[in-house]
PDB file of C-alpha atoms in Angstrom:
ATOM      1  CA  MET I1016       8.284 -35.163 -80.985  1.00  0.00           C
ATOM      2  CA  VAL I1017      11.307 -33.071 -81.443  1.00  0.00           C
ATOM      3  CA  GLY I1018      13.506 -34.784 -84.716  1.00  0.00           C
ATOM      4  CA  ARG I1019      14.056 -38.082 -83.280  1.00  0.00           C
ATOM      5  CA  ALA I1020      13.610 -37.499 -80.122  1.00  0.00           C
ATOM      6  CA  HIS I1021       9.904 -37.930 -78.294  1.00  0.00           C
ATOM      7  CA  ILE I1022       8.334 -37.770 -74.636  1.00  0.00           C
ATOM      8  CA  GLU I1023       5.054 -39.625 -73.581  1.00  0.00           C
ATOM      9  CA  LEU I1024       2.314 -36.701 -72.829  1.00  0.00           C
ATOM     10  CA  LYS I1025       2.496 -37.619 -68.870  1.00  0.00           C
ATOM     11  CA  TYR I1026       5.891 -36.742 -68.676  1.00  0.00           C
ATOM     12  CA  ILE I1027       5.274 -33.107 -69.563  1.00  0.00           C
ATOM     13  CA  GLY I1028       5.166 -30.719 -66.377  1.00  0.00           C
ATOM     14  CA  GLU I1029       5.187 -26.929 -66.836  1.00  0.00           C
ATOM     15  CA  VAL I1030       5.426 -25.410 -70.125  1.00  0.00           C
ATOM     16  CA  THR I1031       6.744 -21.869 -70.226  1.00  0.00           C
ATOM     17  CA  GLU I1032       6.433 -19.583 -73.561  1.00  0.00           C
ATOM     18  CA  LEU I1033       9.771 -17.679 -74.009  1.00  0.00           C
ATOM     19  CA  ASP I1034      10.324 -14.413 -75.890  1.00  0.00           C
ATOM     20  CA  SER I1035      13.333 -14.032 -77.571  1.00  0.00           C
ATOM     21  CA  ALA I1036      15.533 -12.097 -74.570  1.00  0.00           C
ATOM     22  CA  ALA I1037      14.218 -15.170 -72.604  1.00  0.00           C
ATOM     23  CA  MET I1038      15.140 -17.782 -74.687  1.00  0.00           C
ATOM     24  CA  ARG I1039      18.659 -16.220 -75.592  1.00  0.00           C
ATOM     25  CA  ASN I1040      19.115 -16.205 -71.792  1.00  0.00           C
ATOM     26  CA  ILE I1041      18.218 -19.629 -71.524  1.00  0.00           C
ATOM     27  CA  ARG I1042      20.403 -20.893 -74.555  1.00  0.00           C
ATOM     28  CA  SER I1043      23.338 -19.161 -72.675  1.00  0.00           C
ATOM     29  CA  ARG I1044      24.019 -17.806 -69.325  1.00  0.00           C
ATOM     30  CA  ASP I1045      20.750 -19.836 -67.310  1.00  0.00           C
ATOM     31  CA  ALA I1046      21.736 -22.846 -69.695  1.00  0.00           C
ATOM     32  CA  ASN I1047      21.502 -26.622 -67.598  1.00  0.00           C
ATOM     33  CA  PRO I1048      23.715 -28.803 -69.778  1.00  0.00           C
ATOM     34  CA  LEU I1049      21.565 -31.871 -69.128  1.00  0.00           C
ATOM     35  CA  ALA I1050      18.505 -30.239 -71.031  1.00  0.00           C
ATOM     36  CA  PHE I1051      17.692 -31.439 -74.302  1.00  0.00           C
ATOM     37  CA  LEU I1052      18.031 -28.780 -77.050  1.00  0.00           C
ATOM     38  CA  GLY I1053      15.765 -28.607 -80.276  1.00  0.00           C
ATOM     39  CA  ILE I1054      16.450 -25.181 -81.193  1.00  0.00           C
ATOM     40  CA  ARG I1055      16.914 -23.776 -84.731  1.00  0.00           C
ATOM     41  CA  PHE I1056      19.107 -20.607 -85.160  1.00  0.00           C
ATOM     42  CA  TRP I1057      16.693 -18.966 -87.945  1.00  0.00           C
ATOM     43  CA  SER I1058      13.918 -19.444 -84.824  1.00  0.00           C
ATOM     44  CA  SER I1059      14.623 -16.580 -81.674  1.00  0.00           C
ATOM     45  CA  THR I1060      11.352 -17.866 -79.391  1.00  0.00           C
ATOM     46  CA  GLY I1061      10.562 -20.873 -78.028  1.00  0.00           C
ATOM     47  CA  VAL I1062       9.178 -22.637 -75.659  1.00  0.00           C
ATOM     48  CA  LYS I1063      10.842 -24.740 -72.333  1.00  0.00           C
ATOM     49  CA  VAL I1064       8.737 -28.148 -71.326  1.00  0.00           C
ATOM     50  CA  GLU I1065       9.968 -29.304 -67.662  1.00  0.00           C
ATOM     51  CA  LEU I1066       9.847 -33.268 -67.960  1.00  0.00           C
ATOM     52  CA  THR I1067       8.515 -35.150 -64.698  1.00  0.00           C
ATOM     53  CA  ASP I1068       9.937 -38.462 -65.344  1.00  0.00           C
ATOM     54  CA  LYS I1069      12.428 -39.322 -62.619  1.00  0.00           C
ATOM     55  CA  ARG I1070      14.213 -41.798 -64.388  1.00  0.00           C
ATOM     56  CA  ASP I1071      15.156 -39.219 -67.062  1.00  0.00           C
ATOM     57  CA  GLU I1072      17.773 -36.495 -65.869  1.00  0.00           C
ATOM     58  CA  THR I1073      16.683 -34.237 -68.579  1.00  0.00           C
ATOM     59  CA  PRO I1074      15.398 -31.484 -66.833  1.00  0.00           C
ATOM     60  CA  TYR I1075      13.867 -30.101 -69.456  1.00  0.00           C
ATOM     61  CA  TRP I1076      13.465 -29.509 -73.300  1.00  0.00           C
ATOM     62  CA  LEU I1077      13.977 -26.295 -75.218  1.00  0.00           C
ATOM     63  CA  ILE I1078      12.387 -25.948 -77.978  1.00  0.00           C
ATOM     64  CA  THR I1079      12.429 -23.197 -80.910  1.00  0.00           C
ATOM     65  CA  SER I1080       9.578 -22.143 -82.680  1.00  0.00           C
ATOM     66  CA  ASN I1081       8.029 -19.467 -84.690  1.00  0.00           C
ATOM     67  CA  LYS I1082       4.624 -20.072 -83.355  1.00  0.00           C
ATOM     68  CA  ALA I1083       5.800 -20.646 -79.484  1.00  0.00           C
ATOM     69  CA  ASN I1084       2.548 -19.443 -78.148  1.00  0.00           C
ATOM     70  CA  GLN I1085       0.290 -22.039 -80.374  1.00  0.00           C
ATOM     71  CA  LEU I1086       3.234 -24.910 -79.487  1.00  0.00           C
ATOM     72  CA  ALA I1087       3.135 -24.001 -75.578  1.00  0.00           C
ATOM     73  CA  GLN I1088      -0.978 -23.764 -75.852  1.00  0.00           C
ATOM     74  CA  ALA I1089      -1.233 -27.068 -77.411  1.00  0.00           C
ATOM     75  CA  LEU I1090       1.317 -29.018 -75.089  1.00  0.00           C
ATOM     76  CA  LYS I1091      -0.282 -27.334 -72.096  1.00  0.00           C
ATOM     77  CA  VAL I1092      -4.163 -29.100 -73.339  1.00  0.00           C
ATOM     78  CA  ASN I1093      -2.616 -32.429 -73.292  1.00  0.00           C
TER      79      ASN I1093
END
C-alpha cells in the first residue's frame, strides 16, 4: 500500500532497488508517463516495482524510501 493505492501481492513482478542516481534517471529522462509515482522529495532512493496485471496499464510503481533495501527485500519475499 502506498498512500491510498494498493495492489495484490500476486501482481508484483520484478522489484529493483534504486540508488539516488538510478532514481533520478527514472524520475526524469527514463520516466514512463503511465507509471504510478509514490515519491517524496526528501527521499532520494527507492524501489521500482513492476506489475504483472494484464488488465492494468500501469507498468510499474516507483516508490521512494530511505530504507530501499529493506523495502525491496520485503516485496521480494512476498
